[in-house]
PDB file of C-alpha atoms in Angstrom:
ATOM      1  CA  UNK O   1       0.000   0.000   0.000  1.00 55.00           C
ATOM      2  CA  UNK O   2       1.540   3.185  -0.979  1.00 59.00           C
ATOM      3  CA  UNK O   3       1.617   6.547   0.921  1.00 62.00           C
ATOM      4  CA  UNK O   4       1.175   9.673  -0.505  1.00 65.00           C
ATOM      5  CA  UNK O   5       3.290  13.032   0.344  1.00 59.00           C
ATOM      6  CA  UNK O   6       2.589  16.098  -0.482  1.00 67.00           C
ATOM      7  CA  UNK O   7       5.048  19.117  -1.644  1.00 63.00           C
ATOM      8  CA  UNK O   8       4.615  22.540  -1.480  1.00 66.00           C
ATOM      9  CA  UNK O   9       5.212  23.818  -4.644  1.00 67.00           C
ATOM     10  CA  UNK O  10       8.143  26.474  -5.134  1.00 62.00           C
ATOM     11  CA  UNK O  11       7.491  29.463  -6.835  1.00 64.00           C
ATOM     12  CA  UNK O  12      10.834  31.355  -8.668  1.00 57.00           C
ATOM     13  CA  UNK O  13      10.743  35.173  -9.517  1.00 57.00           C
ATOM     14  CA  UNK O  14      10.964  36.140 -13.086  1.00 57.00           C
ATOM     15  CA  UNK O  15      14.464  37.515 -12.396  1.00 52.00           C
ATOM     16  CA  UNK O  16      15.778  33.668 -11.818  1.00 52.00           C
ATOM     17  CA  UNK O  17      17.214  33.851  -8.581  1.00 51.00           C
ATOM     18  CA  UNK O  18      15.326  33.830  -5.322  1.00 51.00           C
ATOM     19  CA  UNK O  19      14.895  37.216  -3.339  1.00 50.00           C
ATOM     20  CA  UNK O  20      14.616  37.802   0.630  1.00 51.00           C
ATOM     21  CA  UNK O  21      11.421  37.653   1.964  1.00 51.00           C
ATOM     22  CA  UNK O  22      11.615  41.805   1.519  1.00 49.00           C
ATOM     23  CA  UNK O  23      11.005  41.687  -1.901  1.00 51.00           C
ATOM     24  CA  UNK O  24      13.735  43.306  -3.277  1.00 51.00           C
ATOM     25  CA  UNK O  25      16.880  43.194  -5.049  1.00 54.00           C
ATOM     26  CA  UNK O  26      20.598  43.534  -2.738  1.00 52.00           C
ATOM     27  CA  UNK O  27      23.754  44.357  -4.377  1.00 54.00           C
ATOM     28  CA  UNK O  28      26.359  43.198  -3.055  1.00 59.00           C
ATOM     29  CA  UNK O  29      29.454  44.753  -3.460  1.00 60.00           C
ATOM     30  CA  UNK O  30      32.938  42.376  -3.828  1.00 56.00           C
ATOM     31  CA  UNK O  31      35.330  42.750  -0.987  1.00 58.00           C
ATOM     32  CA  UNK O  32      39.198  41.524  -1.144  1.00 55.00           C
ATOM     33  CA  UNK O  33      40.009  37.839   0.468  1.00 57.00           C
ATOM     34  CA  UNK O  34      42.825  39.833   2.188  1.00 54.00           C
ATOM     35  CA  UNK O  35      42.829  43.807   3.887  1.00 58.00           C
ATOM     36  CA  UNK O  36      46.242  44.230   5.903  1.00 58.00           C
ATOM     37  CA  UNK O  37      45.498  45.958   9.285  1.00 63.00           C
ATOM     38  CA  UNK O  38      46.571  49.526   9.646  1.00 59.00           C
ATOM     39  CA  UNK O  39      49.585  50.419  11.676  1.00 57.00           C
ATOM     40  CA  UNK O  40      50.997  53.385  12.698  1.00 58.00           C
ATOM     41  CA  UNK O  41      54.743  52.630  12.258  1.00 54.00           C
ATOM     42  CA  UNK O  42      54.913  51.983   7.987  1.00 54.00           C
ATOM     43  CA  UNK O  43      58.622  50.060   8.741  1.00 53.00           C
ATOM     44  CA  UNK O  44      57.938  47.532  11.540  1.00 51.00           C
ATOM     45  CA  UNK O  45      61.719  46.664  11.581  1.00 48.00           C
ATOM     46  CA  UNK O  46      62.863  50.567  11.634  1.00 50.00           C
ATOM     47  CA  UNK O  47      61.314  50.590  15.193  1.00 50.00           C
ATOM     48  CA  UNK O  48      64.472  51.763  17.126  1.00 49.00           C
ATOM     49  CA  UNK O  49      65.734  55.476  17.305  1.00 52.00           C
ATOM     50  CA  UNK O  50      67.823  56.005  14.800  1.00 49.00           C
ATOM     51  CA  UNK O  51      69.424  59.025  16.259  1.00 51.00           C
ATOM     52  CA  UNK O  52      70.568  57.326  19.159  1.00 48.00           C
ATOM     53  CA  UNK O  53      72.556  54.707  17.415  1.00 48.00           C
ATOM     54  CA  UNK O  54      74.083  57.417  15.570  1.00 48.00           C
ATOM     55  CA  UNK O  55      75.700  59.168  18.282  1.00 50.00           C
ATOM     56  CA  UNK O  56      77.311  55.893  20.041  1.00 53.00           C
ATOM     57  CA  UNK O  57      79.250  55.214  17.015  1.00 54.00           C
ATOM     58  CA  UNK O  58      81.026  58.561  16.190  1.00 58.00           C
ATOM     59  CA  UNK O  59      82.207  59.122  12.309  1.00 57.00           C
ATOM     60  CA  UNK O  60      85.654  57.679  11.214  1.00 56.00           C
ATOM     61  CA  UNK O  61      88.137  60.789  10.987  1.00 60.00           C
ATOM     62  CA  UNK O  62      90.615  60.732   7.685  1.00 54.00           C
ATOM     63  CA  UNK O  63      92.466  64.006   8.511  1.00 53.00           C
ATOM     64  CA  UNK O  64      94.692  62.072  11.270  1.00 53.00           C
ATOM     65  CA  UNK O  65      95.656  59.205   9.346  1.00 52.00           C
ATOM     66  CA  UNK O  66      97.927  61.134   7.114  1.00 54.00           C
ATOM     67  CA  UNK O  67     100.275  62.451   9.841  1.00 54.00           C
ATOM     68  CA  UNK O  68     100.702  58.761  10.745  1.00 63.00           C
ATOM     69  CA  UNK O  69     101.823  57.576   7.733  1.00 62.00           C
ATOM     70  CA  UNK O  70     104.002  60.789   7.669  1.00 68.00           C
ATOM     71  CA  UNK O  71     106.067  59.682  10.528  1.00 69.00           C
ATOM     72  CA  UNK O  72     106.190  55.856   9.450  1.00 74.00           C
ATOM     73  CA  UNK O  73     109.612  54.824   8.115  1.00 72.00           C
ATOM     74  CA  UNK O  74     110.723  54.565   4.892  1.00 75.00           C
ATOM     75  CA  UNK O  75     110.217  50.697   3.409  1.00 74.00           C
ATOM     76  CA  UNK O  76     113.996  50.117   2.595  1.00 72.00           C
ATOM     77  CA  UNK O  77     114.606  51.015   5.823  1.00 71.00           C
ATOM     78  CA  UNK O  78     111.967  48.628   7.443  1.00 73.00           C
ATOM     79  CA  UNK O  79     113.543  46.151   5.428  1.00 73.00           C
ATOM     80  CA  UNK O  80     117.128  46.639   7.101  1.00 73.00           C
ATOM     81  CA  UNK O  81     118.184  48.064   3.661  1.00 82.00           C
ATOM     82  CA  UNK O  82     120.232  51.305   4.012  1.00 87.00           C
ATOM     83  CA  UNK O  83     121.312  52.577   1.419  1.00 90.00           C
ATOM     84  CA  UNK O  84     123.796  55.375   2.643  1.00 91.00           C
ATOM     85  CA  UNK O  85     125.755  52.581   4.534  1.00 92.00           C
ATOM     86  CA  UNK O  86     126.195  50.452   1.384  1.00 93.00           C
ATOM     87  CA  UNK O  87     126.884  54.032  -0.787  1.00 94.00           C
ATOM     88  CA  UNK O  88     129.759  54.801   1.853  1.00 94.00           C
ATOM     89  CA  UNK O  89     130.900  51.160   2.222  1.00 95.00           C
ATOM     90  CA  UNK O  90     131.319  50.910  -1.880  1.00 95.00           C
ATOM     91  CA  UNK O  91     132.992  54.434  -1.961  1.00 95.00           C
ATOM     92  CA  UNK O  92     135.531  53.408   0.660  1.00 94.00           C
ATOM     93  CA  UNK O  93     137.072  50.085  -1.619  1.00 95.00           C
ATOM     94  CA  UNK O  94     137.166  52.804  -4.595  1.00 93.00           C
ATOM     95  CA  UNK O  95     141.095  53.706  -3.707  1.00 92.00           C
ATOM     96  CA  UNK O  96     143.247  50.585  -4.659  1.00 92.00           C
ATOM     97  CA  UNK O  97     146.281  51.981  -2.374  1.00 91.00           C
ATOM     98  CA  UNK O  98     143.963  51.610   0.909  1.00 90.00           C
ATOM     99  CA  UNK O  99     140.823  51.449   2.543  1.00 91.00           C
ATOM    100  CA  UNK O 100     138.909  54.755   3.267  1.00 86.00           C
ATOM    101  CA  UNK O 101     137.418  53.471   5.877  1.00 89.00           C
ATOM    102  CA  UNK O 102     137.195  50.484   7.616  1.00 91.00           C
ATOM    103  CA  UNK O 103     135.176  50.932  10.155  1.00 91.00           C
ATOM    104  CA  UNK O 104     132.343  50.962   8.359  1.00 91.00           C
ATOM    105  CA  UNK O 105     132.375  47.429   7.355  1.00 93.00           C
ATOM    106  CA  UNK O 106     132.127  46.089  11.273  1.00 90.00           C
ATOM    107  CA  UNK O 107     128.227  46.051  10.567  1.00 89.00           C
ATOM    108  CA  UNK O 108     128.256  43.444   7.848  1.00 91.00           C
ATOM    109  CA  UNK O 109     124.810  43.289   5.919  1.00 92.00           C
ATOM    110  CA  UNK O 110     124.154  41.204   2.496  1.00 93.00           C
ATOM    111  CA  UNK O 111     122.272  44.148  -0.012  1.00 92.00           C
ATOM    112  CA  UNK O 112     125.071  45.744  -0.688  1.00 94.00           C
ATOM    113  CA  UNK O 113     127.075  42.524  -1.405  1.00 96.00           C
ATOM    114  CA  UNK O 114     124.239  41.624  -3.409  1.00 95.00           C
ATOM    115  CA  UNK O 115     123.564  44.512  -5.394  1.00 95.00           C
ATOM    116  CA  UNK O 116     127.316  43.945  -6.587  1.00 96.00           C
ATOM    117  CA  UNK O 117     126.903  40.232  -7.178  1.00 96.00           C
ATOM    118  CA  UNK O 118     124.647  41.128  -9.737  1.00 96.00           C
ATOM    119  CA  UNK O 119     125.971  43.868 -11.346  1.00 97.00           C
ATOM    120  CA  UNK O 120     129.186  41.522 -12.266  1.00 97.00           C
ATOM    121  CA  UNK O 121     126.861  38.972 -13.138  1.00 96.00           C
ATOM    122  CA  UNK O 122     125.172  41.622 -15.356  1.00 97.00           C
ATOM    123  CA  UNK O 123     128.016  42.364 -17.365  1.00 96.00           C
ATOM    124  CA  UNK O 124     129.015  39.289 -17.902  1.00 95.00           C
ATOM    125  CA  UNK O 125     125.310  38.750 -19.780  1.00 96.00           C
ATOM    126  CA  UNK O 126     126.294  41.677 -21.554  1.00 95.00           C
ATOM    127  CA  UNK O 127     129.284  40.450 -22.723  1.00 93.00           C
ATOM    128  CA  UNK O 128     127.700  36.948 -24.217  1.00 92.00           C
ATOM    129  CA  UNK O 129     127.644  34.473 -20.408  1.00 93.00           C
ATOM    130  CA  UNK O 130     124.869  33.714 -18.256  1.00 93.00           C
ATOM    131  CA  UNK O 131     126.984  33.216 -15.286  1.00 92.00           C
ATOM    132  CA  UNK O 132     124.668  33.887 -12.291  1.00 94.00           C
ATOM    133  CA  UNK O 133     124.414  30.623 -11.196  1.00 94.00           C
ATOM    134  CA  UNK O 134     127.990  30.288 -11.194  1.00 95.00           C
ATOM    135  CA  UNK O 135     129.225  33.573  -9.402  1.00 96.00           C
ATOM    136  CA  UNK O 136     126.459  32.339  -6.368  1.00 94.00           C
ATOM    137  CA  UNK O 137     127.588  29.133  -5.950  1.00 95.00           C
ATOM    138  CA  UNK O 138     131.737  30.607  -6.036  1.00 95.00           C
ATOM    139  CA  UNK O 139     130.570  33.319  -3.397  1.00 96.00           C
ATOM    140  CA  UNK O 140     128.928  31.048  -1.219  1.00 95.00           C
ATOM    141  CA  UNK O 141     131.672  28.087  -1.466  1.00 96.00           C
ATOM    142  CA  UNK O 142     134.321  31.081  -0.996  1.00 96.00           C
ATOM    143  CA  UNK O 143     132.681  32.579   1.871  1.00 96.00           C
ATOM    144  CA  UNK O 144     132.659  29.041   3.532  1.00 96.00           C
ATOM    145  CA  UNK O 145     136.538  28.824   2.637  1.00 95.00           C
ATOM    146  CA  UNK O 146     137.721  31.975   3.985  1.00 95.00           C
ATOM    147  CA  UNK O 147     135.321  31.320   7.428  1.00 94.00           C
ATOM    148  CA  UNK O 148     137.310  27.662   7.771  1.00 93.00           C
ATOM    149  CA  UNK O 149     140.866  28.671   6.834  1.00 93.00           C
ATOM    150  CA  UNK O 150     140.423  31.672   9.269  1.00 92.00           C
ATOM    151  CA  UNK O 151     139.040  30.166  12.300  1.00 89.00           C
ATOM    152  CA  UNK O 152     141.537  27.700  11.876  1.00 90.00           C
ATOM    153  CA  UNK O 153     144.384  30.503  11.994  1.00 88.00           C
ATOM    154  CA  UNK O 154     143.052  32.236  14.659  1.00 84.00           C
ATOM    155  CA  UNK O 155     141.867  29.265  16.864  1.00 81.00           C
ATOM    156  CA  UNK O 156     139.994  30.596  20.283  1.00 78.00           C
ATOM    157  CA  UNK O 157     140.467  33.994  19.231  1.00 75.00           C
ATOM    158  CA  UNK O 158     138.639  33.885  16.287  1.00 76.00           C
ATOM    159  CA  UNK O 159     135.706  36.318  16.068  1.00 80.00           C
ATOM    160  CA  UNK O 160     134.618  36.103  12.173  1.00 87.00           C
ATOM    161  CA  UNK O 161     131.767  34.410  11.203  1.00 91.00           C
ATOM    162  CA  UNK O 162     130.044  33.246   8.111  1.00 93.00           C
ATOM    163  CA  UNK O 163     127.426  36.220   7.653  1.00 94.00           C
ATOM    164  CA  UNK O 164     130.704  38.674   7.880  1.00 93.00           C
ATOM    165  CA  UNK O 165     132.631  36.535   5.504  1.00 95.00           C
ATOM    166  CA  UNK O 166     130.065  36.734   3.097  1.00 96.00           C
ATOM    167  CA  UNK O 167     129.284  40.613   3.467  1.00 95.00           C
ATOM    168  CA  UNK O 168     133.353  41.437   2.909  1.00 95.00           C
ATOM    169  CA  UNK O 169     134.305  38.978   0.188  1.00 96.00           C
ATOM    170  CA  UNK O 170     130.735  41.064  -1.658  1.00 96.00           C
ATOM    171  CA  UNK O 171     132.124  44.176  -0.747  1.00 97.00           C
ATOM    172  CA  UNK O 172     135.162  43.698  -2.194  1.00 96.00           C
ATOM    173  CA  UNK O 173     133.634  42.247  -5.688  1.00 97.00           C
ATOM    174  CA  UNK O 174     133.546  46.227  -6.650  1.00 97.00           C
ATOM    175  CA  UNK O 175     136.847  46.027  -8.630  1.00 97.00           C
ATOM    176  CA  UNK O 176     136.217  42.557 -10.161  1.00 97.00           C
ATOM    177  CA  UNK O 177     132.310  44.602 -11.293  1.00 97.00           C
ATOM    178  CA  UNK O 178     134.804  47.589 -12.605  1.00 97.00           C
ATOM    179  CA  UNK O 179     136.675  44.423 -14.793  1.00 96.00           C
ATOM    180  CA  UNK O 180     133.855  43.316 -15.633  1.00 96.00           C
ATOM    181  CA  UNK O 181     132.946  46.267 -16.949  1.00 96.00           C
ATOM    182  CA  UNK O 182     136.289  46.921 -18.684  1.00 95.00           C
ATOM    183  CA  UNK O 183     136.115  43.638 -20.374  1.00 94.00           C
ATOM    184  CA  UNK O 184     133.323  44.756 -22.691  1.00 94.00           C
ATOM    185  CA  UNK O 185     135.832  47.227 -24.238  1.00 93.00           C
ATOM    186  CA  UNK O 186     138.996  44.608 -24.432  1.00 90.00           C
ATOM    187  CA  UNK O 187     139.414  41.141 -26.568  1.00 88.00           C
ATOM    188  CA  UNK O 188     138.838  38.310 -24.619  1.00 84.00           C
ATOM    189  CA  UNK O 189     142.202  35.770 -24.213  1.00 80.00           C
ATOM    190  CA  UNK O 190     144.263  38.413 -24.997  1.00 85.00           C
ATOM    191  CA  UNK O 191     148.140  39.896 -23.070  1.00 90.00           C
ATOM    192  CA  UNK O 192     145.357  42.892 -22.686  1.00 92.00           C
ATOM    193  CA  UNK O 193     142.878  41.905 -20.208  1.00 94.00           C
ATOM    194  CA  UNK O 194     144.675  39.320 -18.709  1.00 94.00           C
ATOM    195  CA  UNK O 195     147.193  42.048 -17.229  1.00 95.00           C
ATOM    196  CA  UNK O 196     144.403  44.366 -15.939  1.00 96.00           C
ATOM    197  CA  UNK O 197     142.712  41.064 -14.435  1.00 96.00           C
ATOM    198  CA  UNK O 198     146.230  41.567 -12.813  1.00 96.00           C
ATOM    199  CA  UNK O 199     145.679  44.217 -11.667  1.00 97.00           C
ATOM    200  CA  UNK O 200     142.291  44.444  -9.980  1.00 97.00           C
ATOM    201  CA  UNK O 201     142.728  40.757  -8.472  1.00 97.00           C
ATOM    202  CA  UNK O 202     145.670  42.616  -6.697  1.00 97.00           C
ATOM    203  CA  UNK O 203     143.301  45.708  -5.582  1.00 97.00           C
ATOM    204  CA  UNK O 204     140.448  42.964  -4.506  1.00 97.00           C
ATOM    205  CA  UNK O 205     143.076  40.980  -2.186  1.00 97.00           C
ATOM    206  CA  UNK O 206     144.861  44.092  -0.932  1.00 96.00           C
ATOM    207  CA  UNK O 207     140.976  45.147   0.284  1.00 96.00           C
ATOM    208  CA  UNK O 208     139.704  41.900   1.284  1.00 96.00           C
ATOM    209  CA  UNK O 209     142.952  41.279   3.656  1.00 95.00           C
ATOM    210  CA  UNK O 210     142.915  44.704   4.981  1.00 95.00           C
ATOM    211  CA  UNK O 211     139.468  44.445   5.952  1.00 94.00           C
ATOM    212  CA  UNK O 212     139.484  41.014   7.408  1.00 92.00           C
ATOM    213  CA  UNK O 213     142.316  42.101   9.835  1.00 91.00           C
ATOM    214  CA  UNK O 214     140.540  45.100  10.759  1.00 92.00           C
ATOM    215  CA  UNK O 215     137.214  43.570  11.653  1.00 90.00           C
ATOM    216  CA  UNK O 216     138.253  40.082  13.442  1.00 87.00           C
ATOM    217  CA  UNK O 217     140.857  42.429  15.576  1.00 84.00           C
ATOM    218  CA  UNK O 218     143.535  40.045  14.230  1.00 84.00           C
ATOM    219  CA  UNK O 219     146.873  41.009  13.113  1.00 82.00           C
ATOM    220  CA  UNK O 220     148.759  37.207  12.731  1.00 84.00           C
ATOM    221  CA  UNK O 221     149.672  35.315   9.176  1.00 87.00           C
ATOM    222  CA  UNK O 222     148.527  38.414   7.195  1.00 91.00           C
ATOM    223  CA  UNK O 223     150.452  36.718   4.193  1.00 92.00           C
ATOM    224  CA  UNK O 224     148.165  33.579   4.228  1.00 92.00           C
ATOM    225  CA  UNK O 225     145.153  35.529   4.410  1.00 93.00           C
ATOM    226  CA  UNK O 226     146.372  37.480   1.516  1.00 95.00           C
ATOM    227  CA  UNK O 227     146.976  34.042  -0.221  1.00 96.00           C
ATOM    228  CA  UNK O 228     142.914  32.946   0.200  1.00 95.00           C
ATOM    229  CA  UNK O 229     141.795  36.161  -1.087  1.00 96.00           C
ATOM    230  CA  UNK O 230     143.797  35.833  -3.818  1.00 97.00           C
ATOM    231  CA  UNK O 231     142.857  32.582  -4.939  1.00 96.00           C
ATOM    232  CA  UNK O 232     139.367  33.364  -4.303  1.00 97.00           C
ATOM    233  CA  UNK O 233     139.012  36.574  -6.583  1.00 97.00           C
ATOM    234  CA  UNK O 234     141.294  35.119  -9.481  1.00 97.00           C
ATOM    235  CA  UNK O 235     138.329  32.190  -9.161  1.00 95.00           C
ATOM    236  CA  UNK O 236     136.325  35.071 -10.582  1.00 97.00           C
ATOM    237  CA  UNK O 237     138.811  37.068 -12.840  1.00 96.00           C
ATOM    238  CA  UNK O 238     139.087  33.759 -14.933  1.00 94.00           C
ATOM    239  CA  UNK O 239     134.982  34.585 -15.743  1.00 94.00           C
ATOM    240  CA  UNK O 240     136.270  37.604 -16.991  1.00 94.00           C
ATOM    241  CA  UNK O 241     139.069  36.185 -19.317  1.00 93.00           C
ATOM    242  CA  UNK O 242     138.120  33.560 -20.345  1.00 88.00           C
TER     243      UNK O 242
END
């Protein structure tokens, strides 16, 4: 047996969508899915005083740095490079009678030996040989010779050492660097050169030995001393020659 239900019907406006029970038509105006809240600060990360965290840090002044560097010391001289000592020490060898003077070279340093070194090596690449290598090794092995053949002489008394050595047998390179020089000018092998090698091995000993007595405060076997040196800077005169 069935049951019956009844509906009551629904009744549309003309429009096509259902009104409120007023009768009329709302608009409805759009609104956005998202309205940020007003604030009163724009920056919320700018919050602190700005003023405050000016004045703990004062401004960086440039004027004062100047005068700093101003009384700062030269670089060379920083260095331990002074180049009036090595000037005076390179004038005094200049006289091939004697030594100007020697008490300049009791503070031994290695720029000026250096400096002269490669100024002999120089002219030797002018003159056709690469012979740096060579004139290192000789100065080193010299220095090394003269340091055992003195302290052997001398004994308990002996006061050179190897860094002194080195800085005299440099210094007194200048007339085998004036050779050098002279060599450009002269034919190689010939009676010519070989007697002005001669002569400025002679002015290099004489130097060398007068210095080395001065400095180590040692006036015993002067001849043997004289007899190192020479071998030593005829060693380097043959570069020259031959």
């Amino acid at each position: 047996m069935s049951k019956e239900f009844t509906v009551p019907p629904v009744i549309f406006p003309s429009g096509g969508n259902p009104s409120p029970s007023g009768g009329g038509t709302v608009h409805r105006r759009p609104t956005a899915p998202f309205q940020p809240r007003p604030s009163t600060n724009p920056i919320p990360f700018m919050s602190f005083d700005v003023g405050a965290a000016t004045t703990s840090f004062p401004a960086p002044q440039f004027g004062s740095s100047s005068s700093n560097f101003d009384d700062e010391p030269p670089l060379l001289e920083e260095l331990g490079i002074n180049t009036k000592q090595i000037w005076s020490k390179t004038t005094s060898l200049l006289n091939p009678f004697r030594v100007a003077n020697p008490n300049l070279h009791e503070n031994a340093d290695l720029s000026g030996p250096v400096m002269l070194v490669m100024a002999f090596g120089l002219f030797q690449l002018l003159a056709g040989k690469i012979h740096f290598g060579i004139i290192l090794g000789w100065v080193t092995v010299s220095a090394l010779f003269l340091y055992v053949v003195f302290n052997m002489l001398a004994g308990r008394n002996g006061t050179l050492d190897l860094y002194r050595c080195v800085s005299l047998i440099g210094y007194c390179m200048l007339p085998m660097v004036i050779l050098s020089a002279l060599s450009l000018f002269l034919p190689q092998g010939g009676f010519a050169i070989s007697t002005v090698a001669a002569v400025f091995v002679a002015w290099s000993t004489k130097a060398c030995t007068t210095l080395l007595l001065h400095v180590a405060r040692w006036d015993q076997h002067p001849g043997l001393l004289a007899y190192v040196c020479f071998l030593i800077y005829t060693l380097f005169s043959l570069l020259v020659v031959f």
